[in-house]
């Protein structure tokens, strides 16, 4: 029996896991276990011997049970300790950077400009990038074969099968093209609305042009249009002045020089004084809406059964390039970076929202 005891206790102490412990329990205490068999054999012993051996066997059974219990507790604890070790997390480790996108610098600049004009009471609207010849040229007093069309080298769409909705949901007239400026939205907006109003139109425009560090075939403009009774050139200058102040602070100034655009009279090109760089930035064209544009709008409205609405009013319009301002704002030396599709460039604007 001593042997049995020693063997059992040693085996239990060395059991590697709960499974092994279970096997040992069956081996000693199970229905056909070693100890159980010894107990059964008691019946055949003489009384005195039976009593003494019975006590000893009971003591051994208790000892084995206790040993099993202890070992089980130890194994469970061990397993828990190992699990904790395995799943340990070091909260002091530096985090893994999560990629979040950012806004494109042109979008950032565009939003900044729109916000400036919104604060001056302008509403922002958008027009289609595929445009008809009528809105991009004819209605803006640039008829076919007019030399002024050469001011804008155009990407034309091929074929006759395309159709495009006009400002009133009707089919737009004329051949289709990629708009060469945001000015066609002047006509679209006027056809569908009545004055007075103040709008800005941000958007992408296209020109069939050789590119260089300051010229792209795809770029962005912000158009402005204000129409109402008694609107004058002074209001135009005031609007551009407010833009300059908002962009470059109280030291900034504005400059207007006469220039020809078919859809304004008088027409001007304007520049803003950039105090930090100590230079004039040529931003775009502007002027008073040409009577012929109002006339084209009235005629269009009439053909759709709408009253003229553009009589006895005046208006000013401007159109400026957004890339130029973004290049200064973000210190970008070449306009071709914007849409060159290089991640290294774009990643610099990560997280700027
Ligand atoms: C126009 O597009 C006129 N629609 C502006 C206008 C609107 C005049 C309303 C009067 C009334 P222009 O072609 O000059 O004008 O272009 C305006 C501005 O767009 C330019 O001053 C310049 O800042 C920018 N721009 C023109 N061509 C390019 C180009 N290839 N790449 C980048 N920016 C350009």
Short mmCIF file of C-alpha atoms and ligand atoms in Angstrom, two decimals:
data_model
loop_
_atom_site.label_atom_id
_atom_site.label_comp_id
_atom_site.label_asym_id
_atom_site.label_seq_id
_atom_site.Cartn_x
_atom_site.Cartn_y
_atom_site.Cartn_z
CA UNK A 1 0.00 0.00 0.00
CA UNK A 2 2.90 2.34 0.64
CA UNK A 3 4.03 1.70 -2.81
CA UNK A 4 0.60 2.52 -4.19
CA UNK A 5 0.56 5.72 -2.19
CA UNK A 6 3.99 6.81 -3.35
CA UNK A 7 3.25 5.97 -6.95
CA UNK A 8 -0.13 7.78 -6.92
CA UNK A 9 1.08 10.95 -5.21
CA UNK A 10 4.15 11.17 -7.45
CA UNK A 11 2.06 10.66 -10.61
CA UNK A 12 -0.42 13.32 -9.52
CA UNK A 13 2.32 15.80 -8.67
CA UNK A 14 3.81 15.33 -12.12
CA UNK A 15 0.58 15.41 -14.11
CA UNK A 16 1.21 17.84 -17.00
CA UNK A 17 -2.39 18.95 -17.59
CA UNK A 18 -5.99 18.53 -16.56
CA UNK A 19 -6.47 15.73 -19.05
CA UNK A 20 -3.67 13.67 -17.46
CA UNK A 21 -5.12 14.38 -14.03
CA UNK A 22 -8.46 13.02 -15.13
CA UNK A 23 -6.83 9.78 -16.29
CA UNK A 24 -5.06 9.44 -12.95
CA UNK A 25 -8.28 9.99 -11.04
CA UNK A 26 -9.90 7.15 -12.99
CA UNK A 27 -6.83 4.96 -12.43
CA UNK A 28 -7.02 5.19 -8.65
CA UNK A 29 -10.53 6.22 -7.70
CA UNK A 30 -12.61 5.15 -10.72
CA UNK A 31 -15.09 2.26 -10.68
CA UNK A 32 -12.35 -0.14 -11.60
CA UNK A 33 -9.60 1.94 -10.05
CA UNK A 34 -6.77 0.44 -8.02
CA UNK A 35 -8.00 1.78 -4.73
CA UNK A 36 -11.59 0.82 -5.43
CA UNK A 37 -10.48 -2.74 -6.10
CA UNK A 38 -8.58 -2.84 -2.82
CA UNK A 39 -11.71 -1.61 -1.05
CA UNK A 40 -13.75 -4.33 -2.65
CA UNK A 41 -11.20 -6.93 -1.57
CA UNK A 42 -11.70 -5.86 2.08
CA UNK A 43 -14.86 -7.96 2.29
CA UNK A 44 -12.90 -11.17 2.15
CA UNK A 45 -10.58 -10.24 5.03
CA UNK A 46 -11.03 -11.23 8.65
CA UNK A 47 -12.71 -8.52 10.75
CA UNK A 48 -9.63 -7.18 12.59
CA UNK A 49 -7.56 -6.96 9.47
CA UNK A 50 -10.45 -5.50 7.52
CA UNK A 51 -10.84 -2.69 10.04
CA UNK A 52 -7.20 -1.72 10.05
CA UNK A 53 -6.78 -1.93 6.29
CA UNK A 54 -10.09 -0.16 5.77
CA UNK A 55 -8.89 2.82 7.80
CA UNK A 56 -5.60 2.89 5.95
CA UNK A 57 -7.35 2.72 2.59
CA UNK A 58 -9.71 5.54 3.58
CA UNK A 59 -6.77 7.67 4.63
CA UNK A 60 -5.05 6.94 1.34
CA UNK A 61 -8.20 7.78 -0.62
CA UNK A 62 -8.40 11.12 1.16
CA UNK A 63 -4.75 11.78 0.52
CA UNK A 64 -5.17 11.04 -3.19
CA UNK A 65 -8.28 13.23 -3.40
CA UNK A 66 -6.49 16.06 -1.71
CA UNK A 67 -3.50 15.68 -4.01
CA UNK A 68 -5.78 15.66 -7.06
CA UNK A 69 -7.52 18.78 -5.87
CA UNK A 70 -4.31 20.61 -5.17
CA UNK A 71 -2.78 19.65 -8.47
CA UNK A 72 -5.92 20.69 -10.32
CA UNK A 73 -5.89 24.07 -8.65
CA UNK A 74 -2.23 24.52 -9.51
CA UNK A 75 -2.81 23.52 -13.15
CA UNK A 76 -5.76 25.91 -13.54
CA UNK A 77 -3.70 28.73 -12.09
CA UNK A 78 -0.80 27.88 -14.33
CA UNK A 79 -3.04 27.92 -17.41
CA UNK A 80 -4.49 31.30 -16.44
CA UNK A 81 -1.02 32.71 -15.87
CA UNK A 82 0.07 31.46 -19.29
CA UNK A 83 -3.02 32.91 -20.98
CA UNK A 84 -2.37 36.30 -19.38
CA UNK A 85 1.24 36.18 -20.48
CA UNK A 86 0.25 35.23 -24.03
CA UNK A 87 -2.36 37.95 -24.34
CA UNK A 88 -0.41 40.63 -22.57
CA UNK A 89 -0.74 44.09 -24.10
CA UNK A 90 1.84 46.77 -23.64
CA UNK A 91 -0.22 49.92 -23.55
CA UNK A 92 2.93 52.02 -23.55
CA UNK A 93 3.93 50.88 -27.07
CA UNK A 94 3.58 53.58 -29.74
CA UNK A 95 0.35 53.21 -31.77
CA UNK A 96 0.14 52.03 -35.35
CA UNK A 97 -0.59 55.00 -37.61
CA UNK A 98 -4.03 54.76 -39.16
CA UNK A 99 -4.18 56.16 -42.69
CA UNK A 100 -6.69 58.90 -42.96
CA UNK A 101 -7.10 60.83 -46.18
CA UNK A 102 -6.92 64.56 -46.57
CA UNK A 103 -8.44 67.14 -48.82
CA UNK A 104 -6.70 68.02 -52.07
CA UNK A 105 -4.99 71.44 -51.88
CA UNK A 106 -7.26 72.73 -54.65
CA UNK A 107 -10.32 71.67 -52.66
CA UNK A 108 -8.90 73.42 -49.59
CA UNK A 109 -8.27 76.63 -51.55
CA UNK A 110 -11.65 76.43 -53.25
CA UNK A 111 -13.41 76.03 -49.91
CA UNK A 112 -11.52 78.97 -48.45
CA UNK A 113 -12.56 81.20 -51.36
CA UNK A 114 -16.18 80.06 -51.26
CA UNK A 115 -16.25 80.70 -47.50
CA UNK A 116 -14.97 84.26 -48.00
CA UNK A 117 -17.73 85.00 -50.51
CA UNK A 118 -20.38 83.25 -48.44
CA UNK A 119 -19.57 85.62 -45.60
CA UNK A 120 -20.24 88.48 -48.06
CA UNK A 121 -23.71 87.11 -48.82
CA UNK A 122 -22.93 85.10 -51.96
CA UNK A 123 -24.47 81.72 -52.64
CA UNK A 124 -22.29 78.95 -54.12
CA UNK A 125 -23.65 77.02 -57.11
CA UNK A 126 -22.12 74.55 -59.55
CA UNK A 127 -22.54 73.83 -63.23
CA UNK A 128 -21.73 70.97 -65.61
CA UNK A 129 -18.17 70.30 -66.86
CA UNK A 130 -19.49 69.05 -70.20
CA UNK A 131 -21.13 72.13 -71.66
CA UNK A 132 -22.80 73.14 -74.88
CA UNK A 133 -21.30 75.56 -77.35
CA UNK A 134 -24.28 77.82 -76.74
CA UNK A 135 -23.61 78.45 -73.04
CA UNK A 136 -19.82 78.35 -73.23
CA UNK A 137 -19.62 80.73 -76.23
CA UNK A 138 -22.69 82.00 -78.12
CA UNK A 139 -24.73 83.31 -75.20
CA UNK A 140 -21.56 84.99 -73.88
CA UNK A 141 -21.34 87.09 -77.04
CA UNK A 142 -18.72 84.86 -78.67
CA UNK A 143 -20.39 83.66 -81.89
CA UNK A 144 -18.88 81.01 -84.15
CA UNK A 145 -16.02 82.31 -86.34
CA UNK A 146 -15.57 85.27 -83.97
CA UNK A 147 -11.83 85.76 -83.42
CA UNK A 148 -12.45 85.90 -79.63
CA UNK A 149 -13.08 82.14 -79.66
CA UNK A 150 -9.34 81.72 -80.15
CA UNK A 151 -8.88 83.02 -76.59
CA UNK A 152 -10.00 79.60 -75.45
CA UNK A 153 -8.55 76.49 -77.11
CA UNK A 154 -11.28 73.96 -76.77
CA UNK A 155 -11.72 70.23 -76.26
CA UNK A 156 -14.75 69.29 -78.38
CA UNK A 157 -16.80 66.15 -77.83
CA UNK A 158 -17.18 63.98 -80.94
CA UNK A 159 -20.43 62.70 -82.36
CA UNK A 160 -24.02 63.89 -82.34
CA UNK A 161 -25.55 61.37 -79.98
CA UNK A 162 -24.76 63.20 -76.70
CA UNK A 163 -27.42 65.21 -74.98
CA UNK A 164 -27.12 67.61 -72.07
CA UNK A 165 -29.81 69.22 -69.90
CA UNK A 166 -30.12 72.98 -70.11
CA UNK A 167 -30.90 75.28 -67.13
CA UNK A 168 -34.63 74.59 -67.36
CA UNK A 169 -34.32 70.82 -67.79
CA UNK A 170 -34.63 71.10 -71.60
CA UNK A 171 -31.98 69.77 -73.98
CA UNK A 172 -29.07 72.20 -74.37
CA UNK A 173 -28.43 73.58 -77.85
CA UNK A 174 -25.29 73.25 -79.94
CA UNK A 175 -22.23 71.04 -80.08
CA UNK A 176 -20.79 69.77 -76.83
CA UNK A 177 -17.38 70.60 -75.35
CA UNK A 178 -15.48 70.61 -72.05
CA UNK A 179 -16.16 74.06 -70.63
CA UNK A 180 -13.19 76.38 -71.11
CA UNK A 181 -14.22 78.62 -68.18
CA UNK A 182 -16.89 78.83 -65.48
CA UNK A 183 -18.62 81.77 -67.23
CA UNK A 184 -21.30 79.60 -68.95
CA UNK A 185 -22.83 79.21 -65.50
CA UNK A 186 -23.57 82.96 -65.57
CA UNK A 187 -26.04 82.33 -68.39
CA UNK A 188 -27.42 79.10 -66.96
CA UNK A 189 -28.08 80.75 -63.60
CA UNK A 190 -29.67 83.87 -65.05
CA UNK A 191 -31.99 81.88 -67.30
CA UNK A 192 -33.38 79.98 -64.31
CA UNK A 193 -33.42 82.79 -61.70
CA UNK A 194 -34.52 86.36 -61.35
CA UNK A 195 -32.38 89.18 -59.91
CA UNK A 196 -31.24 90.41 -57.47
CA UNK A 197 -28.69 87.75 -56.49
CA UNK A 198 -25.03 87.16 -55.68
CA UNK A 199 -23.44 83.87 -56.66
CA UNK A 200 -20.02 82.24 -56.89
CA UNK A 201 -19.34 79.19 -59.06
CA UNK A 202 -16.29 77.08 -58.26
CA UNK A 203 -15.37 74.44 -60.79
CA UNK A 204 -13.00 72.57 -63.05
CA UNK A 205 -12.30 73.87 -66.54
CA UNK A 206 -10.39 72.53 -69.54
CA UNK A 207 -8.20 74.01 -72.23
CA UNK A 208 -6.42 72.38 -75.12
CA UNK A 209 -3.15 74.00 -74.15
CA UNK A 210 0.55 73.31 -73.87
CA UNK A 211 1.38 72.89 -70.17
CA UNK A 212 4.22 74.50 -68.24
CA UNK A 213 4.96 75.40 -64.61
CA UNK A 214 2.06 77.87 -64.50
CA UNK A 215 -0.34 76.49 -67.14
CA UNK A 216 -2.39 73.30 -67.01
CA UNK A 217 -4.87 71.82 -69.47
CA UNK A 218 -7.16 71.10 -66.52
CA UNK A 219 -7.49 73.76 -63.84
CA UNK A 220 -10.04 75.46 -61.60
CA UNK A 221 -11.79 78.77 -61.59
CA UNK A 222 -14.09 80.67 -59.29
CA UNK A 223 -16.71 82.69 -61.12
CA UNK A 224 -18.64 85.49 -59.43
CA UNK A 225 -21.86 87.12 -60.63
CA UNK A 226 -23.88 89.86 -58.97
CA UNK A 227 -26.98 91.27 -60.66
CA UNK A 228 -29.46 93.84 -59.40
CA UNK A 229 -30.64 97.40 -59.73
CA UNK A 230 -27.83 100.00 -59.61
CA UNK A 231 -24.90 97.55 -59.48
CA UNK A 232 -21.73 99.38 -60.63
CA UNK A 233 -18.03 98.90 -61.18
CA UNK A 234 -17.53 100.22 -57.63
CA UNK A 235 -19.30 97.15 -56.28
CA UNK A 236 -16.98 94.94 -58.34
CA UNK A 237 -13.92 96.69 -56.95
CA UNK A 238 -15.35 96.40 -53.44
CA UNK A 239 -15.86 92.65 -53.84
CA UNK A 240 -12.30 92.04 -55.05
CA UNK A 241 -10.99 94.35 -52.30
CA UNK A 242 -12.81 92.29 -49.66
CA UNK A 243 -11.31 89.15 -51.18
CA UNK A 244 -7.80 90.64 -50.94
CA UNK A 245 -8.35 91.65 -47.31
CA UNK A 246 -9.64 88.21 -46.39
CA UNK A 247 -6.74 86.45 -48.12
CA UNK A 248 -3.79 88.67 -47.21
CA UNK A 249 -4.93 91.08 -44.52
CA UNK A 250 -5.08 94.88 -44.22
CA UNK A 251 -1.84 95.54 -46.15
CA UNK A 252 -3.23 94.01 -49.31
CA UNK A 253 -4.38 96.13 -52.27
CA UNK A 254 -6.16 95.58 -55.58
CA UNK A 255 -5.41 96.73 -59.11
CA UNK A 256 -7.65 96.82 -62.20
CA UNK A 257 -6.44 97.24 -65.79
CA UNK A 258 -8.69 97.49 -68.84
CA UNK A 259 -8.84 94.36 -70.97
CA UNK A 260 -11.19 92.86 -73.52
CA UNK A 261 -13.62 90.01 -72.78
CA UNK A 262 -16.63 89.69 -75.14
CA UNK A 263 -19.11 89.20 -72.29
CA UNK A 264 -18.26 92.29 -70.21
CA UNK A 265 -18.12 96.02 -70.91
CA UNK A 266 -16.03 97.57 -69.55
CA UNK A 267 -13.72 94.61 -69.02
CA UNK A 268 -10.73 94.41 -66.69
CA UNK A 269 -8.05 92.12 -65.48
CA UNK A 270 -7.39 92.37 -61.80
CA UNK A 271 -4.50 91.68 -59.47
CA UNK A 272 -4.09 91.49 -55.71
CA UNK A 273 -1.09 92.79 -53.83
CA UNK A 274 0.52 89.97 -51.84
CA UNK A 275 2.33 91.74 -48.97
CA UNK A 276 4.38 88.75 -47.82
CA UNK A 277 5.81 88.07 -51.29
CA UNK A 278 5.84 91.79 -52.17
CA UNK A 279 4.28 91.25 -55.58
CA UNK A 280 1.11 91.65 -57.63
CA UNK A 281 -0.79 88.44 -58.37
CA UNK A 282 -2.71 88.48 -61.64
CA UNK A 283 -5.82 86.57 -60.62
CA UNK A 284 -8.35 86.84 -63.39
CA UNK A 285 -10.79 88.77 -65.52
CA UNK A 286 -13.83 90.83 -64.58
CA UNK A 287 -16.20 93.52 -65.74
CA UNK A 288 -19.77 94.70 -66.05
CA UNK A 289 -22.11 92.16 -67.62
CA UNK A 290 -22.44 93.00 -71.35
CA UNK A 291 -25.95 94.06 -72.45
CA UNK A 292 -25.76 91.37 -75.14
CA UNK A 293 -25.50 88.68 -72.44
CA UNK A 294 -28.62 90.01 -70.70
CA UNK A 295 -30.29 90.07 -74.11
CA UNK A 296 -29.37 86.43 -74.82
CA UNK A 297 -30.73 85.44 -71.41
CA UNK A 298 -33.99 87.34 -71.97
CA UNK A 299 -34.44 85.74 -75.39
CA UNK A 300 -33.78 82.28 -73.99
CA UNK A 301 -36.31 82.84 -71.20
CA UNK A 302 -38.85 84.16 -73.73
CA UNK A 303 -38.44 81.06 -75.90
CA UNK A 304 -39.36 78.99 -72.86
CA UNK A 305 -42.38 81.14 -72.01
CA UNK A 306 -40.72 83.03 -69.13
CA UNK A 307 -40.83 86.85 -68.65
CA UNK A 308 -37.57 88.67 -69.57
CA UNK A 309 -36.45 89.63 -65.97
CA UNK A 310 -33.14 91.20 -67.10
CA UNK A 311 -34.27 94.70 -68.00
CA UNK A 312 -33.40 97.72 -65.90
CA UNK A 313 -30.70 95.81 -64.03
CA UNK A 314 -26.92 95.80 -64.21
CA UNK A 315 -24.37 93.34 -62.96
CA UNK A 316 -20.72 92.55 -62.57
CA UNK A 317 -18.88 89.30 -63.11
CA UNK A 318 -15.40 88.02 -62.38
CA UNK A 319 -13.49 84.79 -62.96
CA UNK A 320 -10.25 83.88 -61.21
CA UNK A 321 -7.84 80.97 -61.33
CA UNK A 322 -7.69 78.89 -58.13
CA UNK A 323 -4.37 77.07 -58.80
CA UNK A 324 -2.36 80.27 -58.61
CA UNK A 325 -3.62 81.04 -55.10
CA UNK A 326 -3.16 77.45 -53.92
CA UNK A 327 0.45 77.48 -55.20
CA UNK A 328 1.18 80.47 -52.98
CA UNK A 329 -0.81 79.24 -50.01
CA UNK A 330 0.94 75.84 -49.96
CA UNK A 331 4.27 76.82 -51.48
CA UNK A 332 3.91 74.62 -54.57
CA UNK A 333 6.44 75.51 -57.29
CA UNK A 334 4.80 73.87 -60.32
CA UNK A 335 1.11 73.73 -61.25
CA UNK A 336 1.58 70.24 -62.74
CA UNK A 337 1.98 68.74 -59.24
CA UNK A 338 -1.74 69.22 -58.52
CA UNK A 339 -3.01 66.58 -60.92
CA UNK A 340 0.19 64.65 -61.58
CA UNK A 341 -1.17 61.83 -59.41
CA UNK A 342 1.96 61.52 -57.30
CA UNK A 343 1.20 60.13 -53.83
CA UNK A 344 4.31 61.72 -52.33
CA UNK A 345 2.83 65.10 -53.19
CA UNK A 346 -0.70 64.34 -52.04
CA UNK A 347 0.39 62.69 -48.79
CA UNK A 348 1.67 66.05 -47.59
CA UNK A 349 -1.96 67.06 -47.22
CA UNK A 350 -2.93 63.98 -45.21
CA UNK A 351 -5.22 64.72 -42.35
CA UNK A 352 -5.88 68.32 -43.43
CA UNK A 353 -9.65 68.39 -43.51
C1 LIG B 1 -11.65 83.73 -68.34
O1 LIG B 1 -11.68 82.53 -68.35
C2 LIG B 1 -12.91 84.54 -68.17
N1 LIG B 1 -14.05 83.66 -68.18
C3 LIG B 1 -12.83 85.33 -66.87
C4 LIG B 1 -13.92 86.34 -66.73
C5 LIG B 1 -15.07 86.03 -66.02
C6 LIG B 1 -13.82 87.61 -67.31
C7 LIG B 1 -16.09 86.95 -65.87
C8 LIG B 1 -14.82 88.55 -67.17
C9 LIG B 1 -15.95 88.20 -66.44
P1 LIG B 1 -9.05 83.90 -68.59
O2 LIG B 1 -8.96 83.05 -69.77
O3 LIG B 1 -8.14 85.06 -68.51
O4 LIG B 1 -10.52 84.47 -68.39
O5 LIG B 1 -8.83 83.00 -67.29
C10 LIG B 1 -9.02 83.50 -65.98
C11 LIG B 1 -7.94 83.02 -65.03
O6 LIG B 1 -7.83 81.61 -65.07
C12 LIG B 1 -6.55 83.50 -65.40
O7 LIG B 1 -6.31 84.79 -64.90
C13 LIG B 1 -5.67 82.49 -64.70
O8 LIG B 1 -5.57 82.78 -63.31
C14 LIG B 1 -6.47 81.24 -64.85
N2 LIG B 1 -5.97 80.44 -65.99
C15 LIG B 1 -6.18 80.64 -67.30
N3 LIG B 1 -5.56 79.71 -68.03
C16 LIG B 1 -4.95 78.88 -67.18
C17 LIG B 1 -4.16 77.67 -67.31
N4 LIG B 1 -3.90 77.14 -68.50
N5 LIG B 1 -3.72 77.08 -66.18
C18 LIG B 1 -4.01 77.59 -64.98
N6 LIG B 1 -4.73 78.69 -64.78
C19 LIG B 1 -5.21 79.33 -65.87
#
